[in-house]
Amino acid sequence: MGERFEVAFEIRADSPAQAQARAEDITVEQTLEMSPALVADTITEAMAGRVQSLAPLQPGRHRAVVSFAVETTGGELTQFLNVLFGNISLKPGLRITDITWAPSLLKGFGGPGHGMPGLRAATGAGDRPLLCTALKPMGLSAGELAQRCEAFARGGIDIIKDDHGLADQPSAPFRERVERCQQAVTRANTATGGRSLYFPNVTSGPGELPARLAAAQEAGCRGVLLNAWVTGLATLSWIRERTGLMVMAHPALTGAYFGADHGITVDVLLGDLFRVAGADAVIYPNTGGRFGLSEQTCEALNHRLRRPLGALRPAAPVPAGGMDLDSIPHWARRYGPDTVFLVGGGLYTQGDLEAAARQFRDKATASYD
Amino acid sequence: MGERFEVAFEIRADSPAQAQARAEDITVEQTLEMSPALVADTITEAMAGRVQSLAPLQPGRHRAVVSFAVETTGGELTQFLNVLFGNISLKPGLRITDITWAPSLLKGFGGPGHGMPGLRAATGAGDRPLLCTALKPMGLSAGELAQRCEAFARGGIDIIKDDHGLADQPSAPFRERVERCQQAVTRANTATGGRSLYFPNVTSGPGELPARLAAAQEAGCRGVLLNAWVTGLATLSWIRERTGLMVMAHPALTGAYFGADHGITVDVLLGDLFRVAGADAVIYPNTGGRFGLSEQTCEALNHRLRRPLGALRPAAPVPAGGMDLDSIPHWARRYGPDTVFLVGGGLYTQGDLEAAARQFRDKATASYD
């Protein structure tokens, strides 16, 4: 018997019989994609999904667990995503709430190349939470962004990343920006004895991406930012294998999956899928900011990024999205030290960026330094 | 003044004032991503989006048109997608219903390398609709799939594509499958004087994709199938530029965007975005099959794929998803000749695949041949 993985679904259905039919449909739609009546029994046996369990959740909602043979994925992340949600993304009222991974998939996909331990080691952060900020806004020149970078590094920010909307705009072309920003951080590190990192946003099409990664490495960057759903999730593993760079993943475009009764839950998509694909750190909109996730959802996501999962390294949760500095001690206590706190706008409001960064660091690390 | 493009949104809001605030929020969230109060006026002027119009649609729903400077995208498809829906995908109740393209973006992104005219020329199809089927199920050997391929080609199917779930599974490894299937189609073409094409599914991560494309070209394939949202949409343009192959795009994973009040409409995403990125043909689940799109939605999608749009070639709509042969004459009349009809399961139910293919061809082309 080949190895299998399991996917838990919430299914919208009026009756247990309808829920059963919808679950059975998933087993075929995602694999054979034709009636099993027209398929040899040996192939159906090997390839079709199987409904492992079905139970009512609440009126109109049922929970089904469907298992799939690892063989259906060919061991590839792209085809795994297709088996997981490819066609059924088009069928309303199906929500993926859990994945029970097969060991061979975890081993094959590989997960973070560095993870939270690697980020901690690279920044020399000891056992405290890490601090992150975003360079912005688009429209500043490379030199202006580099100045901001230097101030943040002098103030003790561990990871200074490009805003996820900085690409290769004429105002601050990628290569010039990367060189100047990394130089600025290096200058600051030399001055302070610190070990701040600069992560440029390398998000681009497959034609450009290798050159951006090479430019980042030539400039001395040790990590990058990637809008991983825009590039395709398999780009994460590829960057890990090709470059060894650390990758912080941004959730751009993923929000459409987070419907109340259709899609993939936040914790499964940004937690399991991003981590398994190779994200060392995953940015998400923290509760209470300008996006709408619940604290329970954020905790569930943190858990999936950090939980034991095969031999995978834990990834770093990066709560973000409109936190102000005064709330940081609260979140540092709540989420614990294995967290990267990302404050962008909340620093810029302070005017003096170096002082703001220092204040951020004091608030996030008071209990740990 | 730089060039701008416009995006139309349906916004969920309780009042015109709230709708206005939400529209203004989009202008900043997708560009500066920080308070304009902290940004130089010249940068806000150049980079922030602008609310061009706002009007009530129905209780609780408003229509806003927001324009963005082309400069915010740096001319790259990945960053264009980010400006379009990156962060705001995470904010509920925002639905993109239209894009008014800037000429420079259309020119830069390029659209189909071949489009419907190219598919028509390659298949020698004259002015009739084209016929397509899918090789399946996964689990068959490469040789068995090649037999099916040959029967379909002998029966006159124009494009025989891999099922979108055929990747590199051990049962039919990619390279062996591509070679045997293309050989089978070539044999059939030689026997019949036909010009059937075989499109293998090349969907894979960035590490594998170049080799799969090369193998397809070496085997003599003139086009490929791609799960374009799985690989990232920019992969479409890259395949066009790198290989010149025709690309049929499959909508796997896109369904989560098609929410009633959040996401991107079917016609904008599979019509405009897939076409502009370079899809020559776009598969979608036809109304009345086993997915739930309305006929109006399908017509809107067909329209976007074919409408005049800069100098872009028209792409081919590929309605699919559980149509049976008896319904084909109806859809051929309804959708017109510039359509590729994809019937998969409906052929397999017939047993004799060559005869089924011939029947399909008769039904789809009776009015045109």
XYZ file of C-alpha atoms in Angstrom:
738
model
C 0.000 0.000 0.000
C 1.337 3.393 -0.966
C 1.606 6.267 1.459
C -1.398 8.606 1.777
C -2.097 12.086 3.096
C -5.362 13.341 4.533
C -7.272 16.548 3.927
C -10.063 17.724 6.217
C -12.915 19.617 4.586
C -15.868 21.559 5.826
C -18.578 20.808 3.301
C -21.753 22.791 2.787
C -24.607 20.330 2.350
C -28.243 20.122 3.312
C -28.130 16.545 4.479
C -25.642 13.857 5.479
C -26.418 12.082 2.216
C -25.581 15.187 0.205
C -22.421 15.698 2.234
C -21.414 12.119 1.520
C -22.021 12.654 -2.183
C -19.961 15.860 -2.181
C -17.115 14.147 -0.334
C -17.188 11.250 -2.800
C -17.134 13.781 -5.611
C -13.917 15.278 -4.221
C -12.238 11.873 -4.310
C -12.791 11.695 -8.072
C -12.700 15.330 -9.137
C -9.183 15.768 -7.763
C -7.736 12.567 -9.202
C -9.345 10.452 -11.952
C -11.569 13.320 -13.067
C -13.868 10.847 -14.768
C -16.445 8.343 -13.641
C -14.877 5.370 -11.828
C -17.330 3.250 -13.799
C -15.101 3.921 -16.823
C -11.831 3.238 -15.011
C -10.161 -0.078 -14.212
C -10.673 -1.037 -10.573
C -6.934 -1.257 -9.990
C -6.491 2.360 -11.051
C -9.417 3.616 -9.014
C -8.043 1.722 -6.045
C -4.596 3.270 -6.500
C -5.515 6.801 -7.519
C -8.947 7.887 -6.322
C -9.253 9.650 -2.996
C -11.119 7.937 -0.162
C -13.623 9.361 2.259
C -12.172 8.388 5.618
C -14.799 9.973 7.816
C -17.822 12.223 7.686
C -19.634 13.926 10.535
C -22.120 16.778 10.911
C -20.655 20.015 12.259
C -23.675 22.288 12.433
C -26.826 22.712 10.335
C -25.741 22.757 6.695
C -22.078 22.035 7.453
C -20.290 18.702 7.582
C -16.712 17.668 8.218
C -15.162 15.140 5.876
C -11.688 13.702 5.881
C -10.493 12.545 2.471
C -7.234 10.713 1.936
C -5.207 10.741 -1.255
C -2.328 8.551 -2.404
C 0.992 10.387 -2.410
C 1.437 8.895 -5.870
C -1.253 11.232 -7.241
C 1.105 14.156 -6.607
C 4.170 12.637 -8.236
C 6.009 14.146 -5.260
C 5.702 17.645 -6.739
C 4.379 20.670 -4.882
C 2.571 22.052 -7.936
C 0.620 18.826 -8.425
C 0.081 18.521 -4.670
C -1.662 21.916 -4.728
C -3.700 20.738 -7.665
C -4.857 17.573 -5.854
C -5.537 19.647 -2.746
C -7.746 22.337 -4.251
C -7.255 22.662 -8.038
C -10.630 21.834 -9.559
C -12.675 21.943 -6.380
C -11.706 25.576 -5.871
C -14.440 26.038 -8.488
C -17.103 24.209 -6.474
C -18.672 26.424 -3.818
C -18.895 25.549 -0.151
C -15.718 23.491 0.284
C -13.225 24.642 2.875
C -9.962 22.931 3.742
C -9.314 23.070 7.472
C -6.492 20.607 8.040
C -3.852 18.515 6.294
C -2.285 15.386 7.741
C 0.976 15.195 5.878
C 2.623 12.061 4.567
C 6.252 11.811 5.725
C 7.550 11.458 2.174
C 5.863 14.711 1.120
C 7.371 16.599 4.045
C 10.745 15.170 3.208
C 10.395 15.932 -0.478
C 9.054 19.457 -0.131
C 11.643 20.127 2.550
C 10.288 23.135 4.413
C 12.380 26.083 5.590
C 16.064 26.058 4.799
C 16.727 28.144 7.909
C 13.500 28.783 9.777
C 13.268 30.615 13.058
C 16.516 29.088 14.381
C 18.357 30.272 11.288
C 16.966 33.795 11.510
C 17.878 33.891 15.183
C 21.418 32.721 14.505
C 21.928 35.120 11.601
C 20.776 38.123 13.609
C 22.473 37.071 16.865
C 19.180 37.696 18.582
C 19.623 35.357 21.532
C 16.283 34.247 22.902
C 14.273 37.415 22.321
C 11.655 38.101 19.646
C 12.979 39.513 16.383
C 12.135 42.913 14.999
C 11.288 43.636 11.410
C 10.237 46.705 9.473
C 9.369 47.560 5.883
C 11.094 50.093 3.647
C 8.547 52.376 2.051
C 6.868 54.112 0.367
C 7.261 53.327 -3.304
C 8.297 56.516 -5.052
C 11.342 57.216 -2.876
C 14.685 56.920 -4.618
C 17.101 54.096 -3.890
C 19.240 56.546 -1.947
C 16.347 57.709 0.178
C 15.314 54.151 0.933
C 18.918 53.343 1.839
C 18.955 56.233 4.313
C 15.877 54.805 5.991
C 17.505 51.406 5.969
C 20.556 52.748 7.736
C 18.507 54.487 10.419
C 16.509 51.344 11.099
C 19.673 49.263 11.327
C 21.300 51.744 13.682
C 18.215 51.572 15.851
C 18.498 47.819 16.116
C 15.901 46.380 13.748
C 16.895 42.800 12.974
C 15.346 42.480 9.540
C 14.673 45.435 7.275
C 12.666 44.263 4.309
C 11.469 46.003 1.197
C 7.812 46.824 1.209
C 6.216 44.030 -0.800
C 5.215 46.578 -3.452
C 8.788 47.647 -4.194
C 9.674 45.840 -7.392
C 11.695 47.403 -10.166
C 9.947 50.755 -10.491
C 11.939 53.549 -12.138
C 11.982 55.533 -8.876
C 14.167 52.906 -7.194
C 15.351 50.263 -9.661
C 15.911 46.869 -8.119
C 19.647 46.503 -8.536
C 20.530 50.023 -7.403
C 18.178 49.744 -4.440
C 19.593 46.430 -3.319
C 23.177 47.587 -3.521
C 22.579 50.857 -1.706
C 20.346 49.407 0.970
C 22.666 46.527 1.747
C 25.628 48.928 1.873
C 23.700 51.136 4.262
C 22.917 48.234 6.563
C 26.511 47.057 6.458
C 27.673 50.570 7.409
C 25.262 50.651 10.304
C 26.274 47.202 11.481
C 29.924 48.231 11.415
C 29.121 51.315 13.453
C 26.974 49.582 16.048
C 28.386 46.069 16.141
C 24.889 44.918 15.250
C 23.829 42.246 12.782
C 20.857 43.704 10.988
C 19.764 42.054 7.747
C 18.264 43.584 4.619
C 15.781 41.473 2.638
C 14.986 42.884 -0.826
C 11.731 41.994 -2.540
C 12.704 39.707 -5.414
C 9.136 38.963 -6.564
C 9.176 38.817 -10.363
C 8.438 36.487 -13.231
C 10.541 33.406 -13.964
C 12.567 35.309 -16.533
C 13.741 37.961 -14.060
C 13.882 36.086 -10.785
C 17.285 34.380 -11.212
C 18.944 37.729 -11.938
C 17.294 39.373 -8.918
C 18.427 36.580 -6.649
C 21.944 36.794 -8.043
C 21.999 40.563 -7.558
C 20.821 40.157 -3.972
C 23.545 37.634 -3.268
C 26.208 39.730 -4.970
C 25.189 42.699 -2.859
C 25.676 40.567 0.243
C 22.039 40.025 1.220
C 21.374 36.882 3.224
C 17.644 36.772 2.662
C 14.852 38.021 0.447
C 11.164 38.846 0.480
C 8.802 36.973 -1.844
C 5.108 37.402 -2.654
C 4.894 33.643 -2.794
C 1.341 33.215 -4.088
C 2.049 35.661 -6.906
C 5.112 33.726 -8.060
C 3.648 30.310 -7.355
C 4.418 28.533 -4.112
C 7.015 26.203 -5.637
C 9.263 29.226 -6.104
C 9.940 29.064 -2.365
C 11.553 25.617 -2.556
C 13.418 26.588 -5.669
C 14.986 29.641 -4.005
C 15.988 27.489 -1.051
C 17.629 24.907 -3.283
C 19.198 27.247 -5.760
C 20.491 29.961 -3.476
C 20.407 29.026 0.187
C 18.951 32.460 0.911
C 16.492 32.961 3.742
C 13.003 33.737 2.476
C 10.346 35.818 4.162
C 7.012 35.186 2.452
C 4.292 37.809 2.034
C 0.612 36.780 1.760
C -0.328 39.001 -1.205
C -3.263 37.532 -3.210
C -4.001 34.796 -0.664
C -6.910 36.538 1.032
C -9.460 35.251 -1.471
C -8.982 31.736 -0.060
C -10.048 32.767 3.430
C -13.796 32.688 2.897
C -16.057 31.676 5.754
C -17.315 28.598 3.941
C -15.042 28.200 0.921
C -11.307 28.066 0.437
C -8.452 27.112 2.692
C -8.134 28.325 6.262
C -5.522 30.966 7.038
C -3.558 28.628 9.258
C -3.442 25.799 6.697
C -2.518 28.054 3.760
C -0.073 30.485 5.375
C 0.982 28.024 8.063
C 1.311 24.561 6.585
C 1.547 25.296 2.864
C 3.929 28.254 3.059
C 6.129 26.491 5.616
C 6.221 23.156 3.845
C 7.086 24.923 0.583
C 10.085 26.541 2.228
C 9.207 29.898 3.798
C 11.531 30.707 6.681
C 9.186 33.420 7.907
C 5.567 34.164 7.028
C 4.027 37.615 7.226
C 0.381 37.828 8.190
C -2.018 40.580 9.198
C -2.237 40.470 12.972
C -5.589 40.691 14.655
C -6.588 44.174 15.762
C -4.778 45.886 12.909
C -6.324 47.025 9.658
C -7.229 43.508 8.501
C -9.811 41.264 10.044
C -8.248 38.040 11.373
C -9.286 36.815 14.804
C -6.761 36.224 17.549
C -7.697 32.557 17.465
C -6.804 32.405 13.772
C -3.454 34.093 14.402
C -2.663 31.672 17.228
C -3.584 28.725 15.009
C -1.294 30.056 12.295
C 1.572 30.588 14.730
C 1.068 27.022 15.907
C 1.254 25.521 12.428
C 4.396 27.458 11.626
C 6.113 26.214 14.761
C 4.663 22.786 15.498
C 6.696 19.615 15.125
C 6.190 18.479 11.539
C 8.419 15.703 10.270
C 11.992 16.937 10.330
C 10.969 20.412 9.142
C 12.429 23.461 10.808
C 9.945 25.743 12.522
C 9.164 28.862 10.529
C 8.841 32.321 12.040
C 5.407 33.898 12.384
C 5.612 37.556 11.335
C 2.530 39.369 12.639
C 2.142 42.705 10.899
C -0.446 45.023 9.484
C -0.910 48.163 11.454
C 0.367 47.328 14.953
C 1.478 50.386 16.895
C 4.454 50.356 19.204
C 2.385 50.522 22.361
C 0.757 47.212 21.559
C 4.057 45.392 21.072
C 4.669 44.341 24.699
C 1.203 42.796 24.714
C 1.862 40.792 21.568
C 5.347 39.827 22.680
C 3.853 38.241 25.775
C 1.000 36.677 23.855
C 2.945 35.197 20.940
C 6.223 34.467 22.714
C 9.835 34.946 21.683
C 9.809 32.774 18.549
C 8.092 35.547 16.658
C 9.249 38.258 14.271
C 7.299 41.451 14.907
C 6.834 43.599 11.844
C 6.026 47.263 12.403
C 6.087 49.551 9.390
C 3.832 52.578 9.537
C 4.047 52.598 13.344
C 7.720 53.534 13.088
C 7.314 56.130 10.368
C 4.843 58.073 12.499
C 7.659 58.758 14.959
C 9.684 60.919 12.578
C 13.142 59.985 13.880
C 13.426 56.464 12.487
C 16.469 55.451 14.483
C 14.828 56.524 17.730
C 11.600 54.826 16.712
C 13.481 51.621 15.981
C 15.146 51.779 19.377
C 11.799 52.280 21.045
C 10.385 49.301 19.114
C 13.286 47.185 20.268
C 12.853 48.236 23.887
C 9.178 47.385 23.818
C 9.584 44.028 22.139
C 12.560 42.791 24.069
C 12.205 44.243 27.570
C 11.377 40.851 29.042
C 14.044 38.964 27.115
C 17.250 40.978 26.681
C 1.298 62.958 -16.364
C 2.104 59.266 -16.406
C -0.200 56.671 -17.877
C -2.834 55.148 -15.601
C -5.058 52.074 -15.552
C -8.448 51.769 -13.900
C -9.917 49.048 -11.742
C -13.633 48.790 -11.007
C -14.607 47.436 -7.605
C -17.827 46.368 -5.982
C -17.429 47.452 -2.401
C -19.474 46.208 0.525
C -20.351 49.196 2.696
C -23.298 50.347 4.781
C -23.260 53.916 3.529
C -21.847 56.050 0.734
C -19.463 57.588 3.276
C -18.150 54.179 4.278
C -17.836 53.162 0.639
C -15.853 56.323 -0.026
C -13.565 55.546 2.905
C -13.049 51.982 1.693
C -12.263 53.177 -1.827
C -9.791 55.730 -0.475
C -8.232 52.969 1.589
C -7.622 50.915 -1.570
C -5.728 53.829 -3.123
C -3.196 53.727 -0.280
C -3.178 50.061 0.734
C -2.124 48.977 -2.746
C 0.587 51.591 -3.252
C 2.140 53.700 -0.478
C 0.937 51.320 2.216
C 1.368 54.076 4.789
C -0.488 57.202 5.737
C -0.196 59.911 3.054
C 0.256 62.319 5.964
C 3.744 60.835 6.319
C 4.560 60.929 2.617
C 5.757 63.830 0.483
C 2.928 65.264 -1.613
C 4.843 64.683 -4.820
C 5.094 60.966 -4.070
C 1.455 60.659 -3.069
C 0.521 62.498 -6.243
C 2.638 60.154 -8.361
C 2.030 56.835 -6.628
C -1.262 56.704 -4.712
C -4.350 55.433 -6.452
C -7.238 57.806 -7.098
C -10.941 57.276 -6.654
C -12.347 58.243 -10.023
C -15.986 57.540 -9.317
C -18.284 56.057 -6.738
C -21.934 55.125 -7.047
C -24.413 52.982 -5.145
C -25.277 49.647 -6.774
C -27.804 48.155 -4.386
C -28.263 48.258 -0.622
C -24.897 47.587 0.977
C -22.997 47.521 -2.338
C -21.231 50.343 -4.138
C -19.252 50.589 -7.345
C -15.951 52.434 -7.240
C -13.460 53.012 -10.005
C -9.899 53.495 -8.790
C -7.052 54.465 -11.089
C -3.398 53.627 -10.534
C -0.261 54.949 -12.166
C 1.367 52.406 -14.465
C 4.589 53.385 -12.703
C 3.420 51.590 -9.537
C 3.737 48.306 -11.410
C 7.205 48.870 -12.804
C 5.775 47.310 -15.967
C 5.882 43.830 -14.404
C 2.971 41.413 -14.303
C 3.821 40.175 -10.809
C 3.721 43.684 -9.367
C 0.639 44.511 -11.436
C -1.177 41.615 -9.730
C 0.044 42.927 -6.413
C -1.302 46.424 -7.062
C -4.532 44.923 -8.354
C -5.399 42.666 -5.439
C -2.316 41.834 -3.290
C -3.087 43.248 0.150
C -6.752 43.957 -0.371
C -7.382 40.284 -1.054
C -7.218 40.176 2.756
C -9.953 42.767 3.232
C -13.443 41.277 2.928
C -16.139 42.580 0.607
C -14.018 43.885 -2.281
C -14.667 42.466 -5.720
C -12.909 43.462 -8.925
C -15.357 43.579 -11.825
C -13.445 45.373 -14.568
C -10.033 46.605 -15.644
C -9.428 49.421 -18.096
C -5.955 48.650 -19.346
C -3.242 51.160 -20.067
C -1.805 50.686 -23.572
C 1.748 50.351 -22.251
C 0.738 47.490 -19.974
C -0.951 45.619 -22.798
C 2.094 46.133 -24.939
C 4.469 45.087 -22.174
C 2.560 42.010 -21.034
C 1.980 41.061 -24.638
C -0.947 38.646 -24.525
C -1.209 35.445 -26.549
C 1.670 34.532 -28.800
C -0.756 32.686 -31.104
C -4.292 33.006 -29.817
C -7.337 31.651 -31.598
C -5.952 32.519 -35.070
C -2.758 30.610 -34.289
C -4.618 27.552 -33.023
C -6.831 27.643 -36.086
C -3.863 27.873 -38.433
C -1.912 25.127 -36.676
C -4.830 22.717 -36.802
C -5.976 23.677 -40.272
C -9.447 24.030 -38.878
C -10.851 26.497 -41.375
C -13.693 28.487 -39.887
C -15.242 25.804 -37.693
C -15.010 25.469 -33.898
C -12.057 23.466 -32.609
C -12.323 20.217 -30.692
C -10.304 19.332 -27.640
C -10.207 16.408 -25.263
C -8.253 15.412 -22.181
C -6.090 12.324 -21.737
C -6.973 10.534 -18.543
C -7.134 9.070 -15.983
C -3.967 9.342 -13.981
C -2.761 5.832 -13.267
C -2.673 4.679 -16.900
C 0.764 3.996 -18.329
C 2.371 6.252 -20.910
C 1.679 3.604 -23.520
C -1.992 3.356 -22.601
C -2.377 7.124 -22.707
C -0.637 7.166 -26.083
C -3.153 4.622 -27.414
C -5.984 6.893 -26.357
C -4.175 9.806 -27.923
C -3.921 7.986 -31.218
C -7.602 7.056 -31.231
C -8.623 10.637 -30.526
C -6.358 11.938 -33.272
C -7.692 9.410 -35.770
C -11.194 10.528 -34.874
C -10.329 14.126 -35.684
C -9.849 15.867 -32.329
C -7.815 19.009 -32.966
C -6.118 19.316 -29.591
C -5.529 16.369 -27.289
C -4.266 17.659 -23.990
C -3.063 15.925 -20.873
C -5.520 15.980 -18.034
C -4.349 18.842 -15.813
C -3.564 16.325 -13.081
C -1.052 14.383 -15.165
C 2.310 15.596 -13.945
C 5.296 13.304 -13.483
C 3.677 10.426 -11.609
C 5.507 7.096 -11.743
C 2.630 5.514 -13.662
C 3.307 7.738 -16.701
C 6.514 9.744 -16.253
C 6.474 13.074 -18.039
C 9.190 12.504 -20.615
C 8.068 9.032 -21.637
C 4.444 10.163 -21.824
C 5.250 13.166 -23.979
C 7.340 11.175 -26.415
C 4.851 8.346 -26.796
C 1.785 10.557 -27.017
C 3.315 12.882 -29.580
C 4.492 9.896 -31.632
C 0.984 8.455 -31.485
C -0.545 11.689 -32.711
C 2.025 11.986 -35.477
C 1.222 8.428 -36.571
C -2.464 9.201 -36.639
C -1.932 12.431 -38.561
C 0.132 10.580 -41.130
C -2.609 7.991 -41.528
C -5.487 10.463 -41.780
C -3.864 13.520 -43.278
C -5.101 15.387 -40.206
C -3.261 17.928 -38.119
C -4.092 17.024 -34.539
C -1.940 18.517 -31.794
C -0.883 17.046 -28.458
C -0.442 19.460 -25.534
C 1.341 17.911 -22.532
C 0.824 19.342 -19.056
C 4.114 21.020 -18.157
C 2.949 22.446 -14.819
C 5.848 22.163 -12.387
C 8.097 24.272 -10.208
C 10.651 26.690 -11.648
C 13.412 24.123 -11.297
C 11.664 21.550 -13.492
C 9.715 23.675 -15.932
C 12.524 24.487 -18.396
C 13.321 20.793 -18.813
C 9.661 19.897 -19.358
C 9.302 22.583 -21.992
C 12.467 21.423 -23.698
C 11.269 17.816 -23.647
C 7.943 18.864 -25.149
C 9.681 20.749 -27.919
C 12.132 17.934 -28.589
C 9.224 15.516 -28.875
C 7.683 17.793 -31.494
C 4.821 19.260 -29.473
C 3.636 22.666 -30.605
C 1.776 23.578 -27.436
C 1.434 22.765 -23.771
C -1.070 22.833 -20.932
C -0.348 24.938 -17.859
C -2.124 25.298 -14.514
C -1.273 28.971 -14.654
C -2.401 30.074 -11.202
C -0.415 27.237 -9.633
C 2.788 28.268 -11.381
C 2.150 31.989 -11.104
C 0.589 33.871 -13.982
C 3.874 35.368 -15.189
C 4.920 31.882 -16.248
C 2.572 32.283 -19.217
C 4.510 35.217 -20.655
C 7.766 33.514 -19.943
C 6.783 30.377 -21.872
C 5.676 32.546 -24.782
C 8.965 34.427 -24.844
C 11.243 31.523 -24.149
C 9.714 28.848 -26.313
C 7.125 30.173 -28.717
C 4.884 27.247 -27.757
C 1.124 27.634 -27.701
C -0.252 27.561 -24.177
C -3.638 26.341 -23.061
C -4.263 27.547 -19.507
C -6.246 25.598 -16.917
C -8.075 27.418 -14.089
C -6.939 25.166 -11.204
C -6.905 27.041 -7.854
C -8.637 30.129 -9.235
C -12.129 29.298 -7.972
C -11.522 30.873 -4.574
C -11.487 34.304 -6.233
C -14.997 33.933 -7.592
C -16.891 34.819 -4.434
C -20.202 36.632 -4.715
C -18.916 39.704 -2.904
C -15.148 39.231 -2.690
C -12.432 38.463 -5.177
C -12.148 38.954 -8.912
C -14.912 38.078 -11.345
C -14.491 35.009 -13.526
C -14.393 37.065 -16.708
C -11.758 39.491 -15.426
C -9.507 36.798 -13.965
C -9.765 34.042 -16.596
C -10.557 36.485 -19.387
C -8.443 39.586 -19.058
C -5.680 38.427 -16.726
C -5.032 35.029 -18.331
C -5.192 36.496 -21.833
C -3.031 39.511 -21.106
C -0.460 37.251 -19.437
C -0.208 35.179 -22.580
C -2.698 32.300 -22.591
C -3.621 31.288 -26.127
C -6.616 29.333 -24.880
C -8.364 29.360 -21.509
C -10.274 26.390 -20.125
C -13.291 27.137 -17.978
C -16.171 25.135 -16.552
C -19.099 25.695 -18.849
C -22.501 26.424 -17.397
C -24.730 23.418 -17.002
C -21.888 21.010 -16.323
C -20.670 19.922 -12.927
C -19.542 23.424 -11.871
C -21.786 26.349 -11.179
C -21.071 29.249 -13.547
C -24.009 31.037 -15.132
C -24.364 31.327 -18.890
C -24.042 35.094 -18.518
C -20.675 34.626 -16.800
C -19.471 32.294 -19.539
C -20.540 34.762 -22.233
C -18.761 37.590 -20.414
C -15.614 35.478 -20.221
C -15.800 34.568 -23.912
C -16.178 38.249 -24.678
C -13.092 39.296 -22.712
C -11.005 36.600 -24.343
C -12.017 37.751 -27.813
C -12.671 41.490 -27.574
C -10.392 44.041 -29.204
C -7.758 44.869 -26.592
C -4.779 46.903 -27.727
C -2.901 44.883 -30.313
C -3.454 41.638 -28.420
C -4.498 38.528 -30.262
C -7.850 37.084 -29.281
C -7.551 34.028 -27.045
C -9.686 30.922 -27.430
C -12.427 30.217 -24.911
C -12.356 26.527 -23.981
C -15.666 25.628 -22.328
C -15.361 22.295 -20.546
C -16.450 20.505 -17.453
C -18.926 17.765 -18.048
C -20.569 18.677 -21.360
C -22.038 15.662 -23.121
C -21.938 15.238 -26.870
C -25.635 15.887 -27.357
C -25.270 19.401 -25.970
C -22.442 20.330 -28.341
C -24.557 21.602 -31.269
C -26.362 23.894 -28.840
C -23.106 25.349 -27.488
C -21.565 25.585 -30.944
C -24.465 27.787 -32.007
C -24.424 29.755 -28.769
C -20.690 30.432 -28.500
C -19.815 30.574 -32.175
C -16.928 29.173 -34.184
C -14.080 30.951 -32.351
C -14.371 28.457 -29.535
C -12.488 25.312 -28.571
C -14.906 22.739 -27.176
C -13.376 20.443 -24.589
C -15.146 17.159 -23.956
C -13.372 14.612 -21.791
C -15.583 12.223 -19.864
C -18.307 12.548 -22.500
C -16.055 10.768 -24.997
C -14.866 8.072 -22.627
C -18.432 6.985 -21.951
C -18.709 5.944 -25.596
C -16.176 3.128 -25.325
C -14.783 3.365 -28.876
C -12.749 6.545 -28.567
C -12.134 7.028 -32.254
C -15.834 6.716 -33.035
C -16.682 9.002 -30.127
C -14.230 11.585 -31.413
C -15.769 11.408 -34.852
C -19.228 11.857 -33.383
C -17.957 14.879 -31.390
C -16.543 16.366 -34.537
C -19.761 15.860 -36.453
C -21.808 17.513 -33.759
C -19.518 20.505 -33.317
C -18.840 21.203 -36.953
C -22.024 20.263 -38.772
C -22.877 23.887 -39.457
C -19.352 24.898 -40.426
C -17.527 22.189 -42.334
